[in-house]
């Protein structure tokens, strides 16, 4: 089968397409024929340094996948060949989603929402589960709470805005002026242009901050939180600032989550969640996809299509 692998750690040019052996599903696993694979910042960060654990003999990046079950291994009863599924298998261990086929634990997948294309579904798992696990499982966002989403037009941010809105929150997003219309269309009640004003100068009494930027943004976010507020930061544990008494600050790393995928799918079917795939490229252009992503100006998600 065709797969995109990492020849050596470094720049996007080290992503190359190769013919590799097609995997076979084992116990409680399924073989998925990939129709589309999402591209995430963790993909190019690991390609650059090989930082995550669990690389196979041939390093292959990619976790977001949408496709069709090709075969099922022993012990799998709830999925059949021909079922359309989506998910984020094995993270942070190697999944190798940039390929024609991928093997995944059956419970790392869920039925693809019928209302979404494979491209849209591939844009959803990692970013959507990150937002869900941060806002719902960790912060337990309640109706009427004020939620601030940084980078609200980005991969995680644009889904977080919609999830927070579906929870009944008052949603505030930070984004450049050119992206304000999209962020409002996705449900934000208020948008702050971070290039023109410091968000901590214009915002107060926020209950939850979702920070996908880290560094000083996380530090400054403490200033807008009310007592009892929660700061969820995503880049890494070193980006969690020392919070004052009465405020919770934590780092969240996404993990495979069958029930979370089903919740995201149900929200999409109700019309409350729309993944935005701003850039769609063929599998052979994975290096270009990474180069675009590393520029840091992407709206929504980048997705690779696999014929």
PDB file of C-alpha atoms in Angstrom:
ATOM      1  CA  UNK A   1       0.000   0.000   0.000  1.00  0.00           C
ATOM      2  CA  UNK A   2       0.988   3.637  -0.343  1.00  0.00           C
ATOM      3  CA  UNK A   3       2.016   5.414   2.854  1.00  0.00           C
ATOM      4  CA  UNK A   4       3.787   8.627   3.770  1.00  0.00           C
ATOM      5  CA  UNK A   5       6.721   7.978   6.089  1.00  0.00           C
ATOM      6  CA  UNK A   6       9.490  10.005   7.731  1.00  0.00           C
ATOM      7  CA  UNK A   7      12.878   9.350   6.140  1.00  0.00           C
ATOM      8  CA  UNK A   8      14.663  11.265   8.894  1.00  0.00           C
ATOM      9  CA  UNK A   9      13.604  13.731  11.573  1.00  0.00           C
ATOM     10  CA  UNK A  10      13.612  17.301  10.307  1.00  0.00           C
ATOM     11  CA  UNK A  11      11.784  19.476   7.780  1.00  0.00           C
ATOM     12  CA  UNK A  12       8.704  18.718   5.662  1.00  0.00           C
ATOM     13  CA  UNK A  13      10.916  17.514   2.807  1.00  0.00           C
ATOM     14  CA  UNK A  14      11.617  14.410   4.896  1.00  0.00           C
ATOM     15  CA  UNK A  15       8.051  13.201   4.365  1.00  0.00           C
ATOM     16  CA  UNK A  16       8.116  10.767   1.435  1.00  0.00           C
ATOM     17  CA  UNK A  17       5.629   8.378  -0.126  1.00  0.00           C
ATOM     18  CA  UNK A  18       6.646   4.716  -0.050  1.00  0.00           C
ATOM     19  CA  UNK A  19       5.180   1.303  -0.830  1.00  0.00           C
ATOM     20  CA  UNK A  20       4.919  -0.559   2.471  1.00  0.00           C
ATOM     21  CA  UNK A  21       3.321  -3.797   3.589  1.00  0.00           C
ATOM     22  CA  UNK A  22      -0.382  -3.551   4.326  1.00  0.00           C
ATOM     23  CA  UNK A  23      -1.089  -4.255   8.018  1.00  0.00           C
ATOM     24  CA  UNK A  24      -3.447  -6.965   9.222  1.00  0.00           C
ATOM     25  CA  UNK A  25      -5.861  -6.572  12.131  1.00  0.00           C
ATOM     26  CA  UNK A  26      -5.212  -8.523  15.302  1.00  0.00           C
ATOM     27  CA  UNK A  27      -7.375  -9.167  18.345  1.00  0.00           C
ATOM     28  CA  UNK A  28     -10.006  -6.436  18.824  1.00  0.00           C
ATOM     29  CA  UNK A  29      -8.614  -4.507  15.846  1.00  0.00           C
ATOM     30  CA  UNK A  30     -10.016  -3.446  12.497  1.00  0.00           C
ATOM     31  CA  UNK A  31      -8.380  -2.621   9.182  1.00  0.00           C
ATOM     32  CA  UNK A  32      -9.630   0.699   7.806  1.00  0.00           C
ATOM     33  CA  UNK A  33      -9.373   1.763   4.198  1.00  0.00           C
ATOM     34  CA  UNK A  34      -8.494   5.418   4.629  1.00  0.00           C
ATOM     35  CA  UNK A  35     -10.495   7.962   2.672  1.00  0.00           C
ATOM     36  CA  UNK A  36      -9.102  11.066   4.368  1.00  0.00           C
ATOM     37  CA  UNK A  37      -6.523  11.853   7.062  1.00  0.00           C
ATOM     38  CA  UNK A  38      -6.446  14.984   9.186  1.00  0.00           C
ATOM     39  CA  UNK A  39      -3.248  16.966   9.720  1.00  0.00           C
ATOM     40  CA  UNK A  40      -2.502  18.383  13.181  1.00  0.00           C
ATOM     41  CA  UNK A  41       0.307  20.428  14.770  1.00  0.00           C
ATOM     42  CA  UNK A  42       1.458  17.335  16.657  1.00  0.00           C
ATOM     43  CA  UNK A  43       2.125  15.727  13.266  1.00  0.00           C
ATOM     44  CA  UNK A  44       4.724  18.255  12.182  1.00  0.00           C
ATOM     45  CA  UNK A  45       6.168  18.604  15.681  1.00  0.00           C
ATOM     46  CA  UNK A  46       6.849  14.867  15.844  1.00  0.00           C
ATOM     47  CA  UNK A  47       8.128  14.817  12.263  1.00  0.00           C
ATOM     48  CA  UNK A  48      10.635  17.495  13.217  1.00  0.00           C
ATOM     49  CA  UNK A  49      12.044  15.727  16.263  1.00  0.00           C
ATOM     50  CA  UNK A  50      10.526  12.277  16.722  1.00  0.00           C
ATOM     51  CA  UNK A  51       9.549  13.364  20.215  1.00  0.00           C
ATOM     52  CA  UNK A  52       6.648  11.007  20.902  1.00  0.00           C
ATOM     53  CA  UNK A  53       7.114   7.418  21.995  1.00  0.00           C
ATOM     54  CA  UNK A  54       6.110   4.262  20.199  1.00  0.00           C
ATOM     55  CA  UNK A  55       7.535   4.675  16.689  1.00  0.00           C
ATOM     56  CA  UNK A  56       7.426   1.573  14.513  1.00  0.00           C
ATOM     57  CA  UNK A  57      10.239   0.233  12.366  1.00  0.00           C
ATOM     58  CA  UNK A  58       9.147   2.699   9.666  1.00  0.00           C
ATOM     59  CA  UNK A  59       8.231   6.032  11.291  1.00  0.00           C
ATOM     60  CA  UNK A  60       4.834   7.124   9.993  1.00  0.00           C
ATOM     61  CA  UNK A  61       2.879  10.163  11.164  1.00  0.00           C
ATOM     62  CA  UNK A  62      -0.806  10.935  11.323  1.00  0.00           C
ATOM     63  CA  UNK A  63      -3.630  10.018  13.690  1.00  0.00           C
ATOM     64  CA  UNK A  64      -6.891  11.525  12.368  1.00  0.00           C
ATOM     65  CA  UNK A  65      -8.636   9.114  10.047  1.00  0.00           C
ATOM     66  CA  UNK A  66     -11.960   8.653   8.279  1.00  0.00           C
ATOM     67  CA  UNK A  67     -12.665   5.678   6.084  1.00  0.00           C
ATOM     68  CA  UNK A  68     -14.329   2.325   5.605  1.00  0.00           C
ATOM     69  CA  UNK A  69     -13.799  -0.875   7.571  1.00  0.00           C
ATOM     70  CA  UNK A  70     -12.038  -3.337   5.268  1.00  0.00           C
ATOM     71  CA  UNK A  71     -11.640  -6.259   7.666  1.00  0.00           C
ATOM     72  CA  UNK A  72     -12.187  -7.040  11.338  1.00  0.00           C
ATOM     73  CA  UNK A  73      -9.967  -9.038  13.668  1.00  0.00           C
ATOM     74  CA  UNK A  74     -11.042 -11.656  16.205  1.00  0.00           C
ATOM     75  CA  UNK A  75     -13.223 -10.319  19.017  1.00  0.00           C
ATOM     76  CA  UNK A  76     -14.780  -7.394  17.150  1.00  0.00           C
ATOM     77  CA  UNK A  77     -18.554  -7.669  17.054  1.00  0.00           C
ATOM     78  CA  UNK A  78     -19.847  -4.126  16.723  1.00  0.00           C
ATOM     79  CA  UNK A  79     -18.135  -3.247  13.411  1.00  0.00           C
ATOM     80  CA  UNK A  80     -18.377  -4.973  10.029  1.00  0.00           C
ATOM     81  CA  UNK A  81     -16.627  -4.602   6.661  1.00  0.00           C
ATOM     82  CA  UNK A  82     -18.192  -1.701   4.809  1.00  0.00           C
ATOM     83  CA  UNK A  83     -18.960   0.379   7.924  1.00  0.00           C
ATOM     84  CA  UNK A  84     -17.876   4.014   7.670  1.00  0.00           C
ATOM     85  CA  UNK A  85     -15.850   5.053  10.712  1.00  0.00           C
ATOM     86  CA  UNK A  86     -13.690   7.876  12.023  1.00  0.00           C
ATOM     87  CA  UNK A  87     -11.295   8.212  14.919  1.00  0.00           C
ATOM     88  CA  UNK A  88      -7.858   8.907  16.360  1.00  0.00           C
ATOM     89  CA  UNK A  89      -6.278   5.488  16.940  1.00  0.00           C
ATOM     90  CA  UNK A  90      -3.356   4.743  19.239  1.00  0.00           C
ATOM     91  CA  UNK A  91      -2.370   8.318  20.129  1.00  0.00           C
ATOM     92  CA  UNK A  92       0.344   9.098  21.195  1.00  0.00           C
ATOM     93  CA  UNK A  93       1.758   5.836  19.807  1.00  0.00           C
ATOM     94  CA  UNK A  94       2.242   5.558  16.056  1.00  0.00           C
ATOM     95  CA  UNK A  95      -0.900   5.055  13.998  1.00  0.00           C
ATOM     96  CA  UNK A  96       0.345   5.983  10.519  1.00  0.00           C
ATOM     97  CA  UNK A  97      -2.864   7.547   9.233  1.00  0.00           C
ATOM     98  CA  UNK A  98      -1.169   9.019   6.160  1.00  0.00           C
ATOM     99  CA  UNK A  99      -1.699   5.789   4.260  1.00  0.00           C
ATOM    100  CA  UNK A 100      -4.164   3.794   2.189  1.00  0.00           C
ATOM    101  CA  UNK A 101      -4.871   1.478   5.139  1.00  0.00           C
ATOM    102  CA  UNK A 102      -4.509   1.735   8.890  1.00  0.00           C
ATOM    103  CA  UNK A 103      -5.055  -0.786  11.686  1.00  0.00           C
ATOM    104  CA  UNK A 104      -6.821   0.510  14.774  1.00  0.00           C
ATOM    105  CA  UNK A 105      -8.242  -0.838  18.010  1.00  0.00           C
ATOM    106  CA  UNK A 106     -11.966  -1.091  17.322  1.00  0.00           C
ATOM    107  CA  UNK A 107     -12.854   1.073  20.338  1.00  0.00           C
ATOM    108  CA  UNK A 108     -10.613   3.892  19.083  1.00  0.00           C
ATOM    109  CA  UNK A 109     -13.137   4.426  16.272  1.00  0.00           C
ATOM    110  CA  UNK A 110     -16.814   5.325  16.033  1.00  0.00           C
ATOM    111  CA  UNK A 111     -19.414   5.398  13.256  1.00  0.00           C
ATOM    112  CA  UNK A 112     -18.820   8.349  10.939  1.00  0.00           C
ATOM    113  CA  UNK A 113     -21.588  10.954  11.150  1.00  0.00           C
ATOM    114  CA  UNK A 114     -23.725  10.554   8.042  1.00  0.00           C
ATOM    115  CA  UNK A 115     -24.020  14.331   7.761  1.00  0.00           C
ATOM    116  CA  UNK A 116     -20.250  14.745   7.309  1.00  0.00           C
ATOM    117  CA  UNK A 117     -18.066  13.926   4.327  1.00  0.00           C
ATOM    118  CA  UNK A 118     -14.939  11.865   4.893  1.00  0.00           C
ATOM    119  CA  UNK A 119     -12.891  15.060   4.617  1.00  0.00           C
ATOM    120  CA  UNK A 120     -14.970  16.742   7.328  1.00  0.00           C
ATOM    121  CA  UNK A 121     -14.925  13.648   9.519  1.00  0.00           C
ATOM    122  CA  UNK A 122     -11.138  13.381   9.232  1.00  0.00           C
ATOM    123  CA  UNK A 123     -10.874  16.970  10.455  1.00  0.00           C
ATOM    124  CA  UNK A 124     -12.733  16.141  13.658  1.00  0.00           C
ATOM    125  CA  UNK A 125     -11.171  13.442  15.896  1.00  0.00           C
ATOM    126  CA  UNK A 126      -7.972  14.824  17.446  1.00  0.00           C
ATOM    127  CA  UNK A 127      -9.005  18.474  17.568  1.00  0.00           C
ATOM    128  CA  UNK A 128     -12.595  17.667  18.511  1.00  0.00           C
ATOM    129  CA  UNK A 129     -11.631  15.252  21.273  1.00  0.00           C
ATOM    130  CA  UNK A 130      -9.092  17.770  22.577  1.00  0.00           C
ATOM    131  CA  UNK A 131     -11.787  20.417  22.855  1.00  0.00           C
ATOM    132  CA  UNK A 132     -14.337  17.968  24.303  1.00  0.00           C
ATOM    133  CA  UNK A 133     -11.985  16.525  26.914  1.00  0.00           C
ATOM    134  CA  UNK A 134     -10.843  20.017  27.911  1.00  0.00           C
ATOM    135  CA  UNK A 135     -14.210  21.778  28.053  1.00  0.00           C
ATOM    136  CA  UNK A 136     -16.565  18.953  29.031  1.00  0.00           C
ATOM    137  CA  UNK A 137     -14.556  16.312  30.887  1.00  0.00           C
ATOM    138  CA  UNK A 138     -12.077  18.665  32.600  1.00  0.00           C
ATOM    139  CA  UNK A 139     -13.704  22.099  32.903  1.00  0.00           C
ATOM    140  CA  UNK A 140     -17.315  20.828  33.032  1.00  0.00           C
ATOM    141  CA  UNK A 141     -18.609  23.947  31.269  1.00  0.00           C
ATOM    142  CA  UNK A 142     -22.115  24.842  32.461  1.00  0.00           C
ATOM    143  CA  UNK A 143     -24.909  26.889  30.870  1.00  0.00           C
ATOM    144  CA  UNK A 144     -24.386  30.614  31.323  1.00  0.00           C
ATOM    145  CA  UNK A 145     -20.662  30.402  32.031  1.00  0.00           C
ATOM    146  CA  UNK A 146     -18.269  32.688  30.189  1.00  0.00           C
ATOM    147  CA  UNK A 147     -15.754  30.713  28.114  1.00  0.00           C
ATOM    148  CA  UNK A 148     -12.737  32.280  26.412  1.00  0.00           C
ATOM    149  CA  UNK A 149     -11.243  30.316  23.508  1.00  0.00           C
ATOM    150  CA  UNK A 150      -7.841  31.458  22.283  1.00  0.00           C
ATOM    151  CA  UNK A 151      -7.013  30.933  18.581  1.00  0.00           C
ATOM    152  CA  UNK A 152     -10.733  30.507  18.022  1.00  0.00           C
ATOM    153  CA  UNK A 153     -10.444  30.021  14.258  1.00  0.00           C
ATOM    154  CA  UNK A 154      -7.780  27.321  14.524  1.00  0.00           C
ATOM    155  CA  UNK A 155      -8.060  23.548  14.450  1.00  0.00           C
ATOM    156  CA  UNK A 156      -9.044  23.030  18.093  1.00  0.00           C
ATOM    157  CA  UNK A 157     -10.414  26.524  18.600  1.00  0.00           C
ATOM    158  CA  UNK A 158     -13.099  26.496  15.923  1.00  0.00           C
ATOM    159  CA  UNK A 159     -14.499  23.244  17.321  1.00  0.00           C
ATOM    160  CA  UNK A 160     -14.183  24.434  20.926  1.00  0.00           C
ATOM    161  CA  UNK A 161     -16.308  27.496  20.136  1.00  0.00           C
ATOM    162  CA  UNK A 162     -19.093  25.242  18.877  1.00  0.00           C
ATOM    163  CA  UNK A 163     -18.838  22.772  21.759  1.00  0.00           C
ATOM    164  CA  UNK A 164     -18.904  25.530  24.373  1.00  0.00           C
ATOM    165  CA  UNK A 165     -21.908  27.101  22.660  1.00  0.00           C
ATOM    166  CA  UNK A 166     -23.694  23.746  22.616  1.00  0.00           C
ATOM    167  CA  UNK A 167     -23.119  23.583  26.387  1.00  0.00           C
ATOM    168  CA  UNK A 168     -25.001  26.850  26.770  1.00  0.00           C
ATOM    169  CA  UNK A 169     -21.973  29.043  27.458  1.00  0.00           C
ATOM    170  CA  UNK A 170     -21.359  32.678  26.551  1.00  0.00           C
ATOM    171  CA  UNK A 171     -18.403  32.235  24.171  1.00  0.00           C
ATOM    172  CA  UNK A 172     -15.592  34.704  23.577  1.00  0.00           C
ATOM    173  CA  UNK A 173     -12.919  34.021  20.979  1.00  0.00           C
ATOM    174  CA  UNK A 174      -9.590  35.617  20.141  1.00  0.00           C
ATOM    175  CA  UNK A 175      -8.709  35.798  16.454  1.00  0.00           C
ATOM    176  CA  UNK A 176      -7.297  38.150  13.842  1.00  0.00           C
ATOM    177  CA  UNK A 177      -9.826  40.548  12.301  1.00  0.00           C
ATOM    178  CA  UNK A 178     -10.007  38.600   9.028  1.00  0.00           C
ATOM    179  CA  UNK A 179     -11.334  35.563  10.904  1.00  0.00           C
ATOM    180  CA  UNK A 180     -13.940  37.298  13.070  1.00  0.00           C
ATOM    181  CA  UNK A 181     -16.825  36.567  10.699  1.00  0.00           C
ATOM    182  CA  UNK A 182     -16.122  32.831  10.781  1.00  0.00           C
ATOM    183  CA  UNK A 183     -15.761  32.735  14.561  1.00  0.00           C
ATOM    184  CA  UNK A 184     -19.086  34.532  14.979  1.00  0.00           C
ATOM    185  CA  UNK A 185     -20.708  32.242  12.411  1.00  0.00           C
ATOM    186  CA  UNK A 186     -19.579  29.268  14.484  1.00  0.00           C
ATOM    187  CA  UNK A 187     -21.362  30.663  17.512  1.00  0.00           C
ATOM    188  CA  UNK A 188     -19.079  33.083  19.359  1.00  0.00           C
ATOM    189  CA  UNK A 189     -20.916  35.877  21.155  1.00  0.00           C
ATOM    190  CA  UNK A 190     -17.867  38.124  21.245  1.00  0.00           C
ATOM    191  CA  UNK A 191     -14.566  38.185  19.333  1.00  0.00           C
ATOM    192  CA  UNK A 192     -11.397  40.008  20.367  1.00  0.00           C
ATOM    193  CA  UNK A 193      -8.753  41.012  17.841  1.00  0.00           C
ATOM    194  CA  UNK A 194      -5.574  39.981  19.660  1.00  0.00           C
ATOM    195  CA  UNK A 195      -3.477  42.045  17.258  1.00  0.00           C
ATOM    196  CA  UNK A 196      -5.200  45.285  18.203  1.00  0.00           C
ATOM    197  CA  UNK A 197      -5.871  44.911  21.947  1.00  0.00           C
ATOM    198  CA  UNK A 198      -4.601  42.906  24.874  1.00  0.00           C
ATOM    199  CA  UNK A 199      -7.448  40.573  25.758  1.00  0.00           C
ATOM    200  CA  UNK A 200      -6.809  40.987  29.494  1.00  0.00           C
ATOM    201  CA  UNK A 201      -7.488  44.736  29.144  1.00  0.00           C
ATOM    202  CA  UNK A 202     -11.015  44.200  27.796  1.00  0.00           C
ATOM    203  CA  UNK A 203     -12.214  40.960  29.404  1.00  0.00           C
ATOM    204  CA  UNK A 204     -13.195  40.129  32.981  1.00  0.00           C
ATOM    205  CA  UNK A 205     -15.110  37.519  34.970  1.00  0.00           C
ATOM    206  CA  UNK A 206     -14.340  34.597  32.670  1.00  0.00           C
ATOM    207  CA  UNK A 207     -15.142  31.131  34.039  1.00  0.00           C
ATOM    208  CA  UNK A 208     -13.088  28.978  31.642  1.00  0.00           C
ATOM    209  CA  UNK A 209     -10.140  29.731  29.354  1.00  0.00           C
ATOM    210  CA  UNK A 210      -9.073  27.231  26.707  1.00  0.00           C
ATOM    211  CA  UNK A 211      -5.503  28.128  25.747  1.00  0.00           C
ATOM    212  CA  UNK A 212      -3.974  26.516  22.685  1.00  0.00           C
ATOM    213  CA  UNK A 213      -1.044  28.945  22.552  1.00  0.00           C
ATOM    214  CA  UNK A 214       0.804  28.656  25.865  1.00  0.00           C
ATOM    215  CA  UNK A 215       3.654  30.840  27.085  1.00  0.00           C
ATOM    216  CA  UNK A 216       2.701  34.347  28.117  1.00  0.00           C
ATOM    217  CA  UNK A 217      -0.835  33.848  26.763  1.00  0.00           C
ATOM    218  CA  UNK A 218      -1.449  31.308  29.513  1.00  0.00           C
ATOM    219  CA  UNK A 219       0.042  33.641  32.121  1.00  0.00           C
ATOM    220  CA  UNK A 220      -2.050  36.588  30.958  1.00  0.00           C
ATOM    221  CA  UNK A 221      -5.183  34.442  30.874  1.00  0.00           C
ATOM    222  CA  UNK A 222      -5.096  34.157  34.664  1.00  0.00           C
ATOM    223  CA  UNK A 223      -5.899  37.874  34.832  1.00  0.00           C
ATOM    224  CA  UNK A 224      -9.337  37.447  33.228  1.00  0.00           C
ATOM    225  CA  UNK A 225     -10.521  34.507  35.345  1.00  0.00           C
ATOM    226  CA  UNK A 226     -12.954  34.968  38.181  1.00  0.00           C
ATOM    227  CA  UNK A 227     -12.550  33.063  41.488  1.00  0.00           C
ATOM    228  CA  UNK A 228     -13.344  29.435  40.801  1.00  0.00           C
ATOM    229  CA  UNK A 229     -12.207  29.812  37.203  1.00  0.00           C
ATOM    230  CA  UNK A 230     -10.450  27.122  35.193  1.00  0.00           C
ATOM    231  CA  UNK A 231      -7.540  27.525  32.780  1.00  0.00           C
ATOM    232  CA  UNK A 232      -6.991  24.571  30.432  1.00  0.00           C
ATOM    233  CA  UNK A 233      -3.755  24.815  28.451  1.00  0.00           C
ATOM    234  CA  UNK A 234      -2.858  22.495  25.585  1.00  0.00           C
ATOM    235  CA  UNK A 235       0.730  23.018  24.316  1.00  0.00           C
ATOM    236  CA  UNK A 236       2.525  21.255  27.185  1.00  0.00           C
ATOM    237  CA  UNK A 237       2.956  20.886  30.956  1.00  0.00           C
ATOM    238  CA  UNK A 238       5.577  23.627  31.026  1.00  0.00           C
ATOM    239  CA  UNK A 239       2.912  26.073  29.833  1.00  0.00           C
ATOM    240  CA  UNK A 240       0.790  25.710  32.979  1.00  0.00           C
ATOM    241  CA  UNK A 241       1.253  28.907  35.028  1.00  0.00           C
ATOM    242  CA  UNK A 242       1.180  29.082  38.807  1.00  0.00           C
ATOM    243  CA  UNK A 243      -2.455  29.882  39.521  1.00  0.00           C
ATOM    244  CA  UNK A 244      -3.674  31.988  42.436  1.00  0.00           C
ATOM    245  CA  UNK A 245      -5.757  30.391  45.176  1.00  0.00           C
ATOM    246  CA  UNK A 246      -9.237  29.535  43.973  1.00  0.00           C
ATOM    247  CA  UNK A 247      -8.239  29.143  40.316  1.00  0.00           C
ATOM    248  CA  UNK A 248      -7.417  25.832  38.657  1.00  0.00           C
ATOM    249  CA  UNK A 249      -4.784  25.621  35.900  1.00  0.00           C
ATOM    250  CA  UNK A 250      -4.101  22.282  34.186  1.00  0.00           C
ATOM    251  CA  UNK A 251      -2.575  20.762  31.063  1.00  0.00           C
ATOM    252  CA  UNK A 252      -4.705  18.346  29.023  1.00  0.00           C
ATOM    253  CA  UNK A 253      -3.292  15.829  26.535  1.00  0.00           C
ATOM    254  CA  UNK A 254      -5.906  14.243  24.309  1.00  0.00           C
ATOM    255  CA  UNK A 255      -6.440  10.480  24.392  1.00  0.00           C
ATOM    256  CA  UNK A 256      -8.461   8.019  22.275  1.00  0.00           C
ATOM    257  CA  UNK A 257     -12.073   8.101  23.430  1.00  0.00           C
ATOM    258  CA  UNK A 258     -14.845   6.018  21.848  1.00  0.00           C
ATOM    259  CA  UNK A 259     -17.602   7.682  23.892  1.00  0.00           C
ATOM    260  CA  UNK A 260     -16.214  11.140  23.145  1.00  0.00           C
ATOM    261  CA  UNK A 261     -16.232  10.380  19.421  1.00  0.00           C
ATOM    262  CA  UNK A 262     -19.873   9.326  19.687  1.00  0.00           C
ATOM    263  CA  UNK A 263     -20.723  12.580  21.487  1.00  0.00           C
ATOM    264  CA  UNK A 264     -19.003  14.600  18.759  1.00  0.00           C
ATOM    265  CA  UNK A 265     -20.796  12.600  16.073  1.00  0.00           C
ATOM    266  CA  UNK A 266     -24.173  13.139  17.752  1.00  0.00           C
ATOM    267  CA  UNK A 267     -23.538  16.882  18.033  1.00  0.00           C
ATOM    268  CA  UNK A 268     -22.590  17.003  14.334  1.00  0.00           C
ATOM    269  CA  UNK A 269     -25.757  15.092  13.390  1.00  0.00           C
ATOM    270  CA  UNK A 270     -27.842  17.635  15.335  1.00  0.00           C
ATOM    271  CA  UNK A 271     -26.227  20.442  13.359  1.00  0.00           C
ATOM    272  CA  UNK A 272     -24.291  21.790  16.338  1.00  0.00           C
ATOM    273  CA  UNK A 273     -20.787  20.972  15.139  1.00  0.00           C
ATOM    274  CA  UNK A 274     -19.252  21.699  11.736  1.00  0.00           C
ATOM    275  CA  UNK A 275     -15.582  20.920  11.121  1.00  0.00           C
ATOM    276  CA  UNK A 276     -13.946  23.413   8.769  1.00  0.00           C
ATOM    277  CA  UNK A 277     -11.390  21.920   6.366  1.00  0.00           C
ATOM    278  CA  UNK A 278      -9.721  25.041   5.006  1.00  0.00           C
ATOM    279  CA  UNK A 279      -6.999  23.227   3.044  1.00  0.00           C
ATOM    280  CA  UNK A 280      -7.520  19.862   1.320  1.00  0.00           C
ATOM    281  CA  UNK A 281      -4.609  18.188  -0.479  1.00  0.00           C
ATOM    282  CA  UNK A 282      -3.894  14.712  -1.892  1.00  0.00           C
ATOM    283  CA  UNK A 283      -1.816  12.277   0.153  1.00  0.00           C
ATOM    284  CA  UNK A 284       1.186  12.801  -2.123  1.00  0.00           C
ATOM    285  CA  UNK A 285       1.331  16.441  -0.992  1.00  0.00           C
ATOM    286  CA  UNK A 286       1.733  15.694   2.717  1.00  0.00           C
ATOM    287  CA  UNK A 287       4.977  17.680   2.811  1.00  0.00           C
ATOM    288  CA  UNK A 288       3.161  20.725   1.424  1.00  0.00           C
ATOM    289  CA  UNK A 289       0.431  20.260   4.027  1.00  0.00           C
ATOM    290  CA  UNK A 290       3.023  20.339   6.810  1.00  0.00           C
ATOM    291  CA  UNK A 291       4.725  23.401   5.355  1.00  0.00           C
ATOM    292  CA  UNK A 292       1.390  25.236   5.255  1.00  0.00           C
ATOM    293  CA  UNK A 293       0.567  24.191   8.800  1.00  0.00           C
ATOM    294  CA  UNK A 294       3.905  25.343  10.150  1.00  0.00           C
ATOM    295  CA  UNK A 295       3.194  28.860   8.896  1.00  0.00           C
ATOM    296  CA  UNK A 296       0.639  29.098  11.715  1.00  0.00           C
ATOM    297  CA  UNK A 297      -2.056  30.920   9.767  1.00  0.00           C
ATOM    298  CA  UNK A 298      -4.428  28.064   8.989  1.00  0.00           C
ATOM    299  CA  UNK A 299      -8.159  28.457   9.453  1.00  0.00           C
ATOM    300  CA  UNK A 300      -9.800  25.274  10.696  1.00  0.00           C
ATOM    301  CA  UNK A 301      -8.030  22.083   9.645  1.00  0.00           C
ATOM    302  CA  UNK A 302      -5.779  20.704   6.912  1.00  0.00           C
ATOM    303  CA  UNK A 303      -6.881  17.344   5.471  1.00  0.00           C
ATOM    304  CA  UNK A 304      -5.238  14.851   3.114  1.00  0.00           C
ATOM    305  CA  UNK A 305      -7.409  12.828   0.758  1.00  0.00           C
ATOM    306  CA  UNK A 306      -6.570   9.205  -0.029  1.00  0.00           C
ATOM    307  CA  UNK A 307      -8.108   7.617  -3.117  1.00  0.00           C
TER     308      UNK A 307
END
